[in-house]
Amino acid sequence: MKRFADATAGVKSGRTDDDAQTIQGFVGVTTHEEVYRRVREQILFGGIKPGSAVTLRGLADELGVSSMPVREAVRRLIAERALLLQDNRRVMVPPMTREAFDQILFARRALEPELAARALEKLKKADIADLQAIDQSIDIAMRAGDTEGYMRANYRFHFALYRKSESWTLVALVESIWLQFGPFMRTAYGRIGTSTIEDHHEFALAAMAKHDASGLRSAIDADIGQGMGFIGDAVLSRPS
Amino acid sequence: MKRFADATAGVKSGRTDDDAQTIQGFVGVTTHEEVYRRVREQILFGGIKPGSAVTLRGLADELGVSSMPVREAVRRLIAERALLLQDNRRVMVPPMTREAFDQILFARRALEPELAARALEKLKKADIADLQAIDQSIDIAMRAGDTEGYMRANYRFHFALYRKSESWTLVALVESIWLQFGPFMRTAYGRIGTSTIEDHHEFALAAMAKHDASGLRSAIDADIGQGMGFIGDAVLSRPS
DNA sequence: GAGCCCCCATTGTGATCACAAAATTCCAGG
DNA sequence: CCTGGAATTTTGTGATCACAATGGGGGCTC
């Protein structure tokens, strides 16, 4: 374990040392925010398995901080439904159920194509080029079988697009949704691999180039349907 | 082990008094959850004005608890976008902007009619009767000019319906959205009153009775459009 | 009289401690 | 061997303290 150096974490003020791995070294960002980001990434890109327990002291020791910032970060992630507070007051990565899966799928289809269409209105040529570059890194990771790399690049692609809509409220909702199915994406790709993924992003990029809103909507919807169908087949058909 | 009696520890706040306003009296619910609920209600039903500052110690003193549970509750509300963490690291009730308003309106129209349609499939006769009872209390509050009563009943109506959909993920998203425009609803009704509100719930109830999904969607959509238009006119046209 | 700066109060952040409840381990009895 | 309960450990919760940074107010200078 101990993914992040714990070092001698107790020393309070005046940390001017160069211990870059410890969270405390960061400037201008609070500790609980940094803890939040790291745990969030682990959840989003599959560092933590669905159903596994998360303890405050465990995380605190792992990250080399006290339990205070961990508590705030975990509380925040619970509010975003990235973590689940059980009746025991214990915390876990939520297991996937058929019902939750259906709701996530529906919410994605309701929000993401529309968000993409909104983004289209504000897209510049340079933005499309950026997205094409990200799409290429997706292809590379996909062919290399690099599951985590694929997930990260795929996330970057979707949210680079969505953020262009400048609809921050909606983007936040979609981010919350992604947090909820991230672990299953990892599980699914881990089981079946990334080679069978179709690339609907090409169609999306083509629609962007033509400024074709309904085409973009369709492409995003197809991407969601394909990706989620893949996850559903891989995860829900077997005992979790 | 090693527990020297630190006698003052637990007794310090030994509130055995009958101070009913104090939170500590609750059993089985954590303090931070109770704090969360109270602050949430204040935001949702207008106890706090948009733009006003919220301080941890202030809330803690007001509720008679230490700052710990307040911190967790506030952190949770920030994650739900009910409160806004500024760059100063200070917390406030978010001010309304045209952009945020448009996004909230769009998100509501995207999610709530669909949620209502989903609920319709599971609605029983008794549920419709319950909703009719709530609608009557809405009318009563509306005619009495009871702004807070109207808001509470309206909230009850919508979420009693939505929760019947058993789509907990989506309901959570919609609750987050309501938290974001609650304060403005109060401001708007406080300025103009509740007497001019049209009652689209009648149409919604009629559609439910006929099991008419598209009619229900339209009614909810109209209700959102009317209510939000009202808020937009009242709040956005003037300096906040 | 106005602008600037310094001092102090307020506030958020993080660490540590105490305690209760839950989970786990351990051991005796069948 | 298994089972059941007691003891121990783990874990979440809440309170309190220390500290840094921001903000505001009062007094000083020009």
GROMACS .gro file of N, CA and C in nm, chain A residues 12 45 88 102 105 134 137 140 156 161-163 171 181 192:
model
   45
   12LYS      N    1   0.412   2.031   1.189
   12LYS     CA    2   0.304   2.121   1.155
   12LYS      C    3   0.346   2.235   1.065
   45PHE      N    4  -1.093   0.664  -1.202
   45PHE     CA    5  -1.014   0.586  -1.296
   45PHE      C    6  -0.982   0.447  -1.244
   88ASN      N    7  -2.399   0.159   0.895
   88ASN     CA    8  -2.298   0.140   1.000
   88ASN      C    9  -2.215   0.264   1.021
  102ASP      N   10  -2.940   0.172  -1.468
  102ASP     CA   11  -3.041   0.228  -1.558
  102ASP      C   12  -3.055   0.379  -1.539
  105LEU      N   13  -2.756   0.558  -1.685
  105LEU     CA   14  -2.767   0.558  -1.831
  105LEU      C   15  -2.868   0.663  -1.877
  134ILE      N   16  -0.686   1.475  -2.846
  134ILE     CA   17  -0.723   1.387  -2.735
  134ILE      C   18  -0.774   1.255  -2.791
  137SER      N   19  -0.501   1.026  -2.872
  137SER     CA   20  -0.442   0.959  -2.755
  137SER      C   21  -0.536   0.849  -2.704
  140ILE      N   22  -0.457   0.553  -2.925
  140ILE     CA   23  -0.329   0.492  -2.889
  140ILE      C   24  -0.345   0.404  -2.766
  156ARG      N   25  -1.110   1.304  -2.051
  156ARG     CA   26  -1.063   1.434  -2.099
  156ARG      C   27  -1.141   1.478  -2.221
  161LEU      N   28  -1.498   1.880  -2.407
  161LEU     CA   29  -1.611   1.924  -2.488
  161LEU      C   30  -1.720   1.989  -2.403
  162TYR      N   31  -1.760   1.919  -2.299
  162TYR     CA   32  -1.872   1.969  -2.219
  162TYR      C   33  -1.840   2.104  -2.156
  163ARG      N   34  -1.716   2.117  -2.111
  163ARG     CA   35  -1.681   2.243  -2.044
  163ARG      C   36  -1.688   2.362  -2.139
  171VAL      N   37  -2.248   2.069  -1.610
  171VAL     CA   38  -2.123   1.993  -1.610
  171VAL      C   39  -2.101   1.929  -1.473
  181PHE      N   40  -2.015   0.585  -1.211
  181PHE     CA   41  -1.993   0.463  -1.288
  181PHE      C   42  -1.847   0.439  -1.322
  192ILE      N   43  -1.264  -0.735  -2.006
  192ILE     CA   44  -1.278  -0.765  -2.148
  192ILE      C   45  -1.171  -0.698  -2.232
   0.00000   0.00000   0.00000
